[in-house]
mmCIF file of C-alpha atoms in Angstrom:
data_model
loop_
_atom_site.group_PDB
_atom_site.id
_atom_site.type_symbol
_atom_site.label_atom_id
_atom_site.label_comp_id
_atom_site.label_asym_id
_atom_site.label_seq_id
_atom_site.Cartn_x
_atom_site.Cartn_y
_atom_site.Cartn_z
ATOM 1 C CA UNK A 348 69.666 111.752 92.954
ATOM 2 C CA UNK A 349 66.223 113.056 94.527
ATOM 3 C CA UNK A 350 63.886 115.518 94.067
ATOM 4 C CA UNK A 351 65.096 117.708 96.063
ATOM 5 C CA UNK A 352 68.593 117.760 94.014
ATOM 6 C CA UNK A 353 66.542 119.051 91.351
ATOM 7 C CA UNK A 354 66.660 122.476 93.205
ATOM 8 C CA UNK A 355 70.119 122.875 94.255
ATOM 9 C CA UNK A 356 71.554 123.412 91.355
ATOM 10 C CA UNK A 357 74.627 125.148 92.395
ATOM 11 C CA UNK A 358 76.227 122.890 94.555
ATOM 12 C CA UNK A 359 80.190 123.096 94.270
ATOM 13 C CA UNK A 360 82.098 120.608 91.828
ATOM 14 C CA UNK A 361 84.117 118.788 94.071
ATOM 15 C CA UNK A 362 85.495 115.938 91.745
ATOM 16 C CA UNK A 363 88.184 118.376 90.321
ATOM 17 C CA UNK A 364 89.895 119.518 93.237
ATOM 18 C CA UNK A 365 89.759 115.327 94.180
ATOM 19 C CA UNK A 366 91.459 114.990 90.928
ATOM 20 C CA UNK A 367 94.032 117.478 91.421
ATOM 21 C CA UNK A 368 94.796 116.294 94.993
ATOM 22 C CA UNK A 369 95.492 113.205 93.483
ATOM 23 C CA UNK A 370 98.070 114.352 90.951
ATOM 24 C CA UNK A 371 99.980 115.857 92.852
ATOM 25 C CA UNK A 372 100.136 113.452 95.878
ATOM 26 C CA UNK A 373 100.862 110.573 93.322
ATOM 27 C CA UNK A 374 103.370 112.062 91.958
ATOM 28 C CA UNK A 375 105.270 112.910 94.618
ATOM 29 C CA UNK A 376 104.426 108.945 96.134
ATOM 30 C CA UNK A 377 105.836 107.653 92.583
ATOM 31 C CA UNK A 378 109.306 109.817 93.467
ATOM 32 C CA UNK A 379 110.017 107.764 96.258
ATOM 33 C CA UNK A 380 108.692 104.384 95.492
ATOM 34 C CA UNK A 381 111.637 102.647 93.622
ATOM 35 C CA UNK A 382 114.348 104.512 96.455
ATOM 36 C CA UNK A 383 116.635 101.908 98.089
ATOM 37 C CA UNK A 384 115.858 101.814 101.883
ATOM 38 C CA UNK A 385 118.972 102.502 102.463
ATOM 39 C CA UNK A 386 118.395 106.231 101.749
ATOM 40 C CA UNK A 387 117.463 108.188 104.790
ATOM 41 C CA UNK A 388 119.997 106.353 106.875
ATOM 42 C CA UNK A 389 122.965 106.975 104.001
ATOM 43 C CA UNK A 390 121.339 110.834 103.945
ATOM 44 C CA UNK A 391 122.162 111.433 108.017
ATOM 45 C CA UNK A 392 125.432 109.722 107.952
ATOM 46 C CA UNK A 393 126.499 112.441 105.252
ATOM 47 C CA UNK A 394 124.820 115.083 107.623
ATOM 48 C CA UNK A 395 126.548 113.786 110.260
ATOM 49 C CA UNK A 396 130.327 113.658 108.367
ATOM 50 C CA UNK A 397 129.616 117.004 106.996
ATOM 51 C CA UNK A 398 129.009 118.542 110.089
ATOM 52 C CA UNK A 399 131.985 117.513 111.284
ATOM 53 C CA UNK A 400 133.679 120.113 108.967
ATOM 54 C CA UNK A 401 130.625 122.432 108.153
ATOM 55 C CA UNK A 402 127.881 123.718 110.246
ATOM 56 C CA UNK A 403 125.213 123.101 108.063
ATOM 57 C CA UNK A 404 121.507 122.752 109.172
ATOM 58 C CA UNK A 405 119.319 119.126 108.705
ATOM 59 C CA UNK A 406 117.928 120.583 105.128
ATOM 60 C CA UNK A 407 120.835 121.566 103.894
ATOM 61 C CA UNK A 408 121.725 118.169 102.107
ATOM 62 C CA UNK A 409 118.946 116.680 99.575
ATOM 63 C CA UNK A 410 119.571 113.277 98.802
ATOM 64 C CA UNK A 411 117.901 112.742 95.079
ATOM 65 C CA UNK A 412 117.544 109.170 93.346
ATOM 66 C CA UNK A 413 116.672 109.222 89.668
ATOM 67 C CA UNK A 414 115.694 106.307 87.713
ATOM 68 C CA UNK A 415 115.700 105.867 84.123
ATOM 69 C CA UNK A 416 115.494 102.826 82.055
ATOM 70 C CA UNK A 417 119.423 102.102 81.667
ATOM 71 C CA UNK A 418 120.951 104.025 84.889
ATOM 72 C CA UNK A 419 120.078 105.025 88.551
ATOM 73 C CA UNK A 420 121.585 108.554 89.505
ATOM 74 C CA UNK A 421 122.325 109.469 93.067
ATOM 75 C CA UNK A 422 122.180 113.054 93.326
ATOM 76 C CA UNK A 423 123.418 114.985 96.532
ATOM 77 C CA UNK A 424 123.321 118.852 97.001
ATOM 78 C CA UNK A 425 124.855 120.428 99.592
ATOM 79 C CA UNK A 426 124.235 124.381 100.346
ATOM 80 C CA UNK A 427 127.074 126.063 102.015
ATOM 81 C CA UNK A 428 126.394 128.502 104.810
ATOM 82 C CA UNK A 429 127.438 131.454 104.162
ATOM 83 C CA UNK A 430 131.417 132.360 103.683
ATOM 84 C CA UNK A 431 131.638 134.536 106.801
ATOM 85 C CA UNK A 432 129.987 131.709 109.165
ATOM 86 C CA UNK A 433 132.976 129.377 107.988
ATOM 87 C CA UNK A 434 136.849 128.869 106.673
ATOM 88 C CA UNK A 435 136.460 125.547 105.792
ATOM 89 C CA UNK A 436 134.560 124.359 102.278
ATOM 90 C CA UNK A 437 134.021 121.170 101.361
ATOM 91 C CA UNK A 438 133.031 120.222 97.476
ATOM 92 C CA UNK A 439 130.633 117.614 96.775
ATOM 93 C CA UNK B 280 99.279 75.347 83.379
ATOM 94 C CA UNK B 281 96.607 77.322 84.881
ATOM 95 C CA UNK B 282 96.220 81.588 84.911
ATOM 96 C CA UNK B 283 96.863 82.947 88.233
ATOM 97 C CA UNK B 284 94.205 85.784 88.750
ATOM 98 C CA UNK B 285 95.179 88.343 91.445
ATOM 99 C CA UNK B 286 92.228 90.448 92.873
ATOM 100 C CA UNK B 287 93.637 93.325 94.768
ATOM 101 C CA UNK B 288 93.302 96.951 95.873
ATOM 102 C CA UNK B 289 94.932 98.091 98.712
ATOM 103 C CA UNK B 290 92.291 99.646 100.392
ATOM 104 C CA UNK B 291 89.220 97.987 102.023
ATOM 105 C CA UNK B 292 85.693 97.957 100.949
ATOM 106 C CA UNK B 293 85.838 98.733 97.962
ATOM 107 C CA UNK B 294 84.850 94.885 96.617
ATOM 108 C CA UNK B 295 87.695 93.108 96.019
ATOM 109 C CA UNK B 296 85.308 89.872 97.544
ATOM 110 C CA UNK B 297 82.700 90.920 95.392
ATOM 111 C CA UNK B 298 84.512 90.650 92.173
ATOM 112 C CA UNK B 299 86.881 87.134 93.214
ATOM 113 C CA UNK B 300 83.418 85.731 93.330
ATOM 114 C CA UNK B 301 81.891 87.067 90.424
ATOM 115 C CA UNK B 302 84.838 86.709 88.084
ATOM 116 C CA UNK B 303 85.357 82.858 89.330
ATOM 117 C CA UNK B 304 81.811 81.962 88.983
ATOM 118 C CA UNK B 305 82.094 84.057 85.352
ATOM 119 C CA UNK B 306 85.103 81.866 84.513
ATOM 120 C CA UNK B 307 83.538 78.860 85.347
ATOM 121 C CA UNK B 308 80.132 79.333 83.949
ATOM 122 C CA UNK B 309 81.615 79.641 80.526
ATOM 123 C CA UNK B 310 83.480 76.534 80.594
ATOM 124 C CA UNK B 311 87.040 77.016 82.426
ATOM 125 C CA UNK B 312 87.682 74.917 85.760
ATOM 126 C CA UNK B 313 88.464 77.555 88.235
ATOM 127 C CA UNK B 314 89.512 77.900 91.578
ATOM 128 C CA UNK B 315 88.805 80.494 94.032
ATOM 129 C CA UNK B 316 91.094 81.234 96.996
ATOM 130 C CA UNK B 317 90.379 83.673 99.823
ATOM 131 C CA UNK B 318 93.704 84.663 101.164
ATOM 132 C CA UNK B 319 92.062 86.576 103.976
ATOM 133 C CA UNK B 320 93.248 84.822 107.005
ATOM 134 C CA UNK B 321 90.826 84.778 110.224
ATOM 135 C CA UNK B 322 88.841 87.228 108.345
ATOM 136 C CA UNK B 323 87.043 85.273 105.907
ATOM 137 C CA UNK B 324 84.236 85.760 104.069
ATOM 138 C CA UNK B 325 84.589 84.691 100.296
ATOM 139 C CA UNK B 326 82.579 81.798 101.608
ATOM 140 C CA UNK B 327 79.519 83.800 102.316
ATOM 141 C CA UNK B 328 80.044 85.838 99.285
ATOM 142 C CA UNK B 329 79.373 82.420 97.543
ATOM 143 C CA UNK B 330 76.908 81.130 99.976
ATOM 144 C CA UNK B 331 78.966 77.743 101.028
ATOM 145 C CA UNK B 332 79.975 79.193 104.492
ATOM 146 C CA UNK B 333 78.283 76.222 105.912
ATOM 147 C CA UNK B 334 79.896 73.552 104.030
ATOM 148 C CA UNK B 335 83.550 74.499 104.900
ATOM 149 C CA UNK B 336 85.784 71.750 106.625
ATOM 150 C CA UNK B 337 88.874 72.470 106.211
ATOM 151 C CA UNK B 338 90.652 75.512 105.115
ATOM 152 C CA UNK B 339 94.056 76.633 103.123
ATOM 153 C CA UNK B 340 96.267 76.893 105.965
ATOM 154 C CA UNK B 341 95.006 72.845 106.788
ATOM 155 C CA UNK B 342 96.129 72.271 103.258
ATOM 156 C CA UNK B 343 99.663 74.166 102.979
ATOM 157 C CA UNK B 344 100.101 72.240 106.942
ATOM 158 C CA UNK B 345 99.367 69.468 105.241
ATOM 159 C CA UNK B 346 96.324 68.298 107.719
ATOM 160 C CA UNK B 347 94.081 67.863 105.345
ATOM 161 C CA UNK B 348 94.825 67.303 100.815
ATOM 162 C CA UNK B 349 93.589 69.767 98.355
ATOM 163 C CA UNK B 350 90.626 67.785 97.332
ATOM 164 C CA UNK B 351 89.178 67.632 101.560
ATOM 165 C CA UNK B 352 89.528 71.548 101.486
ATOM 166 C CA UNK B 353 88.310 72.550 97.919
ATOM 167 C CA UNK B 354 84.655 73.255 97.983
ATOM 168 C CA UNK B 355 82.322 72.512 94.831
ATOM 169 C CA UNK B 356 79.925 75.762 93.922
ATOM 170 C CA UNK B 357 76.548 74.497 94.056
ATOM 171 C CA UNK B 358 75.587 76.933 90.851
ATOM 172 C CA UNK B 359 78.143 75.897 88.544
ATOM 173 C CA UNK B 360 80.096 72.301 88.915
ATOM 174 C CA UNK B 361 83.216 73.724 87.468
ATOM 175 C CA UNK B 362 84.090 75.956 90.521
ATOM 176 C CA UNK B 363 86.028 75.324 93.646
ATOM 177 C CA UNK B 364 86.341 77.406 97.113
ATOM 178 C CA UNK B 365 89.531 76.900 98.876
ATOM 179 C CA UNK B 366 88.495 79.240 102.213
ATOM 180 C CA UNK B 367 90.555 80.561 104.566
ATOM 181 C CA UNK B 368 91.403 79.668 107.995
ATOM 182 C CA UNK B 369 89.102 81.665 110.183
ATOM 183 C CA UNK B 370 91.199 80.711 113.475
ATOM 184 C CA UNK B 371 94.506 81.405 112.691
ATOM 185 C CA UNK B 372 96.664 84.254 112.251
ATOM 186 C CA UNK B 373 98.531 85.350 109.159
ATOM 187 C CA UNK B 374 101.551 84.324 109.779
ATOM 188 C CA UNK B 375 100.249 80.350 109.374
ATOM 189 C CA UNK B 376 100.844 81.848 105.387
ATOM 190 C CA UNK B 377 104.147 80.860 103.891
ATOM 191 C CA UNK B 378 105.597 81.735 100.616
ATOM 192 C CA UNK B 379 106.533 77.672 100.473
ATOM 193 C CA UNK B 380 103.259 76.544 101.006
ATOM 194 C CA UNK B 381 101.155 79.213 99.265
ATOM 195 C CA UNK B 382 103.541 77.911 96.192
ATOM 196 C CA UNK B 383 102.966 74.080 96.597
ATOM 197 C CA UNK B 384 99.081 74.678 96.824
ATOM 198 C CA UNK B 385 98.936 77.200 93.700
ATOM 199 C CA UNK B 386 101.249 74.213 91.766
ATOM 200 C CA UNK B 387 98.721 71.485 92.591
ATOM 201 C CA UNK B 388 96.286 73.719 91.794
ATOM 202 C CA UNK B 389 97.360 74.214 88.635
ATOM 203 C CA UNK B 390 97.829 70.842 87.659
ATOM 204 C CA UNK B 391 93.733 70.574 87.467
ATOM 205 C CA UNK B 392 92.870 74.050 86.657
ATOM 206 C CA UNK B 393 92.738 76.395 84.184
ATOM 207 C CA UNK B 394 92.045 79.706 86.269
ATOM 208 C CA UNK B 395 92.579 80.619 90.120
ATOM 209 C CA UNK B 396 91.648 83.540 91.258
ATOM 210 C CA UNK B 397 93.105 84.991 94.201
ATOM 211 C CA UNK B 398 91.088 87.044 96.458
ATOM 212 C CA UNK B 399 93.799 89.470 98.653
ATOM 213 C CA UNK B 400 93.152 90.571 101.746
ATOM 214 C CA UNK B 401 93.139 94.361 102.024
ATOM 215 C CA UNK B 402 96.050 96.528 103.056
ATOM 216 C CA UNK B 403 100.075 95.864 102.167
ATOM 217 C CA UNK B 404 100.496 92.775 104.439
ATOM 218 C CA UNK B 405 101.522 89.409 104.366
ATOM 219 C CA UNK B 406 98.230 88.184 103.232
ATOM 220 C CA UNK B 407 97.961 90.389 100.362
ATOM 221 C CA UNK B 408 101.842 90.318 99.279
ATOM 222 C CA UNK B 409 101.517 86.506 98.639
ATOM 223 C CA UNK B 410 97.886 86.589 97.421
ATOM 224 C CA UNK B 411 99.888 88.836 94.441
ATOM 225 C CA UNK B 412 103.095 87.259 94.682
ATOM 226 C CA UNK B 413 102.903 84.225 92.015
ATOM 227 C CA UNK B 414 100.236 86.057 89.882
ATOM 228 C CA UNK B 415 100.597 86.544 86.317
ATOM 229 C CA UNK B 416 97.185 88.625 85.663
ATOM 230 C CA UNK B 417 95.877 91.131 88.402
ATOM 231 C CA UNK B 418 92.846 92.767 88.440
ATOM 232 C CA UNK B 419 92.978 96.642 90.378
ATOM 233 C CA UNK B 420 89.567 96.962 92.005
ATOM 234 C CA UNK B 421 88.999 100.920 92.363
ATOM 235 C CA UNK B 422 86.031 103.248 93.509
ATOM 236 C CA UNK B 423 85.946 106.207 91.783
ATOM 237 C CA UNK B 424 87.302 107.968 95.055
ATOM 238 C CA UNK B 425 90.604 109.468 96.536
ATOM 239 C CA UNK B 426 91.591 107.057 98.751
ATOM 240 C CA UNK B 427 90.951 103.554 96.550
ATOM 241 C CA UNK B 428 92.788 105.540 93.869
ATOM 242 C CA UNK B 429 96.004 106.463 95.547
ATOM 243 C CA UNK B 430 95.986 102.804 96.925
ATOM 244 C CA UNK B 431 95.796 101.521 93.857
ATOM 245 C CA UNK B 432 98.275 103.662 92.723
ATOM 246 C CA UNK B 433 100.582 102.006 96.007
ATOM 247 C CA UNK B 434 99.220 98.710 94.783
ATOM 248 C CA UNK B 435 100.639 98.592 91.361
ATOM 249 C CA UNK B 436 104.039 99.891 92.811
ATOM 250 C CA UNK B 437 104.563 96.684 94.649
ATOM 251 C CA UNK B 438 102.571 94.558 92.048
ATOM 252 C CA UNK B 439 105.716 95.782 89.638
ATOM 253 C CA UNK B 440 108.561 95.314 91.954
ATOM 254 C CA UNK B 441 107.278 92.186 94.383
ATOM 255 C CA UNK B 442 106.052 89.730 92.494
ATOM 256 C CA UNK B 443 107.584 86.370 91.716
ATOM 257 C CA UNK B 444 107.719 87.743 88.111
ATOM 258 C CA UNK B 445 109.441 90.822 89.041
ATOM 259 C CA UNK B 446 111.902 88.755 91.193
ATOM 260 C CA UNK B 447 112.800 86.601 88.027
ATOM 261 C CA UNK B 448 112.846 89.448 85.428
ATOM 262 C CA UNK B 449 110.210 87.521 83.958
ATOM 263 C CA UNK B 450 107.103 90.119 82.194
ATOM 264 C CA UNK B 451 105.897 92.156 84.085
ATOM 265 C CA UNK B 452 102.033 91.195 85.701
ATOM 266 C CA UNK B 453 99.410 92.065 83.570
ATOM 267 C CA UNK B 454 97.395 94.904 85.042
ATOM 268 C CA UNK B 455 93.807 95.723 84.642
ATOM 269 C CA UNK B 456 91.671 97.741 85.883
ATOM 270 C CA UNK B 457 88.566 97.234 87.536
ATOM 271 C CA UNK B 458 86.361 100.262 88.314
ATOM 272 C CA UNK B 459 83.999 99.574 90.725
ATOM 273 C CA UNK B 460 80.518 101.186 92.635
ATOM 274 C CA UNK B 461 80.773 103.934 89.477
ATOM 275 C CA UNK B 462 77.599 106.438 89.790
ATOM 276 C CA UNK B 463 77.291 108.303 86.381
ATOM 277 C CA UNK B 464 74.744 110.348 87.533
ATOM 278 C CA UNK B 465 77.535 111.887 90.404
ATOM 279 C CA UNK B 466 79.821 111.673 87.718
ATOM 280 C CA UNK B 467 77.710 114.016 85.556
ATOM 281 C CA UNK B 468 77.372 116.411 88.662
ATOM 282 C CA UNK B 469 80.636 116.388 89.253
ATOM 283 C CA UNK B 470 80.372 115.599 92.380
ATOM 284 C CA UNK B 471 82.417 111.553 92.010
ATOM 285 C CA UNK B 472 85.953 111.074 89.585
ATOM 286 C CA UNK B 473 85.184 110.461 86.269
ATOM 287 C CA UNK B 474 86.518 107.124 84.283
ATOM 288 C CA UNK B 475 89.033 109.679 82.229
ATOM 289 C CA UNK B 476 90.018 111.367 85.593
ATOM 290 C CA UNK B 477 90.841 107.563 86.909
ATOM 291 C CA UNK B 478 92.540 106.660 84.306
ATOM 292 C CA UNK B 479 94.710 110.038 83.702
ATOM 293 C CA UNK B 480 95.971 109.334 87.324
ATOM 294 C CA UNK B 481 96.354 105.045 86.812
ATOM 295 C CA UNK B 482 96.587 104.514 83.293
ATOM 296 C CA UNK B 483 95.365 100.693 83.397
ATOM 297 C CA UNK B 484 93.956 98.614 81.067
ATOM 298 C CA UNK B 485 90.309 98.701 81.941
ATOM 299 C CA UNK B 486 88.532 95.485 81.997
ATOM 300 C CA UNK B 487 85.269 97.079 83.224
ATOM 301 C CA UNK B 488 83.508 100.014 85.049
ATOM 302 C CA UNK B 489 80.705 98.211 87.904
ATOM 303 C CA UNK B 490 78.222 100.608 88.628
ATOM 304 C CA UNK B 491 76.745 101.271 92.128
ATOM 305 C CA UNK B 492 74.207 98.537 92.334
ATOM 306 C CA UNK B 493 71.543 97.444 94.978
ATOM 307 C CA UNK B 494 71.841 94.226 93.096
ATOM 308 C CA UNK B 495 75.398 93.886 94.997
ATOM 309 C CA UNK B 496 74.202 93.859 98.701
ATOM 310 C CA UNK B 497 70.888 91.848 97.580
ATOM 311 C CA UNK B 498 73.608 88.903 95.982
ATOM 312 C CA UNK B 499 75.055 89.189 99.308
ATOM 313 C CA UNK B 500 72.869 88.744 101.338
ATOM 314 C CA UNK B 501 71.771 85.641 99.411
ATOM 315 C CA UNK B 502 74.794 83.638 99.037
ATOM 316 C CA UNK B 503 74.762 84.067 95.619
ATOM 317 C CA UNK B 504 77.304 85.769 93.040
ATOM 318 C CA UNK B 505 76.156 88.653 91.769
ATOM 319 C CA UNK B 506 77.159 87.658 88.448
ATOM 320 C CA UNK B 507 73.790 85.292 88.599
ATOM 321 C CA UNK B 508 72.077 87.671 88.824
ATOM 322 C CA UNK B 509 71.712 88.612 84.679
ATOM 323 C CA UNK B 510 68.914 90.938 85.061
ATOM 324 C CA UNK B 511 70.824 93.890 87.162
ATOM 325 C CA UNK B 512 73.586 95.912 85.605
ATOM 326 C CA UNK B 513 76.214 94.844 88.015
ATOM 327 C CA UNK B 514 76.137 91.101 86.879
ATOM 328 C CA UNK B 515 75.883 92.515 83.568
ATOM 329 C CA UNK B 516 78.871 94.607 83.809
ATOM 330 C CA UNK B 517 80.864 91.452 85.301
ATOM 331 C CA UNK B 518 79.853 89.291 82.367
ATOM 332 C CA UNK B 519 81.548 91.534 80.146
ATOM 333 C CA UNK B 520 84.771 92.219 82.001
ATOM 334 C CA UNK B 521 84.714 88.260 82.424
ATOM 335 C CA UNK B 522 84.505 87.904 78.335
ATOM 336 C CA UNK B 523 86.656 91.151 78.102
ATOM 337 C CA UNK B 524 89.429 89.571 79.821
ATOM 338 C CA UNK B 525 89.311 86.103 77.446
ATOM 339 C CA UNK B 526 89.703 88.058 74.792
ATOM 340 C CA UNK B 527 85.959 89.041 73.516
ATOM 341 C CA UNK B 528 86.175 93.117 72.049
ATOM 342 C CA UNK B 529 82.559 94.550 73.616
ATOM 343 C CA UNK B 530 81.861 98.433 74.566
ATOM 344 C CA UNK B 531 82.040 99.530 77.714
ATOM 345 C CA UNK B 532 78.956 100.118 79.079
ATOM 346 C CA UNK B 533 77.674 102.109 82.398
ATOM 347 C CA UNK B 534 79.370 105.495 81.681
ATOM 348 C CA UNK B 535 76.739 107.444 81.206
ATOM 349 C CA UNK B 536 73.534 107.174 83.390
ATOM 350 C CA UNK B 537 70.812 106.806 81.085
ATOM 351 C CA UNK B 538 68.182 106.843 83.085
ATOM 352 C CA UNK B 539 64.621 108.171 82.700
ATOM 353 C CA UNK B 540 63.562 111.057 84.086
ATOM 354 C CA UNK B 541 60.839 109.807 86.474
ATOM 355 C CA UNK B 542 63.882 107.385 88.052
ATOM 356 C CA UNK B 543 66.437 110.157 88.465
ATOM 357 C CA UNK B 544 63.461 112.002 90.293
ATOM 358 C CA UNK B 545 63.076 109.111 92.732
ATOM 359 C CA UNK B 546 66.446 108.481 92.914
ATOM 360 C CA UNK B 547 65.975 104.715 91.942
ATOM 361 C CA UNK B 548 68.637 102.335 91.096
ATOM 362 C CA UNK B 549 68.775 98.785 89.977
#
């Protein structure tokens, strides 16, 4: 610190937003960390089987993995299109 | 049996080298046979951090290729007789690292003694994944910034599932935190992440906060430790995390700037 910082005194904070970049971007990195590798790949081959029946777009299908201390949960959500579009459905 | 110290981070620069050094020559100086390894293959430079770059012979990767033994490689400090430099190979390239050989050098190793500190290599690499791999301590080096801390963050992800320890179901690595070229005064102005902010985000055990020194590049550029170096705060600050981390209960110091007001006006540091 100098002198001349003596007479700026109302320079923006900027550690705060730094720390609430952080949060967020950590969090989301800790969501994926412990997902087998095997996930994307297993996620398209769904896409791909489902389409077969459904026209569904790419983000249609989430693929969730949930960890907990005694059980791993693979989650998967599909959203219809709507009825009209289709006759088929398909449960998941 | 000897400790396996891991010194990692992720990112670069942000004195990983710095604190293998200091640690290993803090180790030593109070009485524990270390050994320091610099796992950063054809970029070396723990040597110079200790000031024996000109007394190196042979290196790791001669050791775990079995041209030359343990005891041709290992370097003797020339501060303190109880530390050893094993450099690395400035010629080759990483992959001359094997999980095999790393192993067989860390067992002889630990036959003799009672700490080794492992300096990694920066980045998520081959280097750096064995420099963690048999640890059973490692020590997070961070800068109070947004890029060391995610890193870190990435770091203890793999320290937790790679590690021979995490392989074997054995406990876990012990994780500390090291929280390094800390500026209270930015802090203050909240212009630099705070210690709290750090630790909200990492939630380590902290063995230490460094502050920003000029006693760092000065210990550099002489060869020296800058854990030697008892009059600045940094070497100060790396004695305690040294005794910190066998067990000694002191404050933590360097939080809060206290410096005088003529200093802060000349922006002076030690």
């Amino acid at each position: 610190m100098s002198l001349l910082d003596y007479f700026r005194s109302s320079k923006p904070k900027t550690a705060p937003l730094a720390k609430e970049r952080l949060q967020i971007l950590v969090a989301h990195e800790r969501k994926f960390r412990n997902q087998p590798s095997y996930l994307p790949q297993l996620q398209k081959e769904l896409l791909d089987v489902i389409r077969k029946y459904v026209n569904v777009d790419q983000d249609a299908i989430s693929v969730n993995f949930e960890q907990d201390d005694n059980q791993e949960t693979l989650e998967l959500n599909i959203v219809l299109p709507d009825y009209q579009h289709t006759n088929k459905t398909i449960n998941s | 049996m000897a400790r396996i110290i891991v010194v990692t981070s992720g990112k670069g620069g942000v004195g990983k080298t710095t604190t293998s050094a200091a640690i290993a020559m803090g180790l030593a100086k109070r009485g524990h046979k270390t050994a320091v390894i610099d796992f950063d293959v054809g970029l070396r430079n723990l040597d110079l951090i200790l000031g024996c770059e000109r007394r190196v012979v042979y290196d790791f990767i001669n050791v775990i290729n079995g041209e030359a033994s343990l005891n041709q490689a290992l370097i003797r400090d020339k501060n303190c007789n109880l530390l050893y430099i094993l450099p690395a190979s400035q010629t080759r390239d990483k992959d001359a690292l094997t999980q095999e050989g790393v192993g067989k050098v860390l067992d002889e190793l630990s036959k003799d003694f009672e700490y080794i500190v492992c300096d990694s290599p920066a980045g998520i690499e081959k280097g750096a994944n064995l420099a963690l791999y048999f640890a059973d301590d490692a020590f997070v080096v961070t800068n109070p910034e947004i890029s060391s801390v995610r890193d870190s963050d990435r770091m203890l992800g793999i320290l937790s599932s790679k590690s021979r320890r995490a392989e074997r179901n054995e406990e876990p690595i012990k994780e500390y935190l090291l929280l390094t070229r800390y500026d209270p005064d930015r802090v203050k102005l909240g212009e630099m992440l705070s210690l709290e902010d750090v630790q909200e985000i990492l939630s380590l055990d902290l063995l230490g906060i460094i502050p920003e020194s000029k006693s760092v590049l000065s210990a550099s550029n002489a060869g020296m430790p800058v854990i030697l170096d008892e009059k600045s705060e940094a070497g100060q600050a790396y004695a305690d995390v040294v005794a910190r981390y066998l067990g000694e209960k002191l404050p933590h110091r360097f939080i809060d700037g206290k410096q005088g007001f003529l200093r802060r006006l000349f922006g002076g540091r030690k």
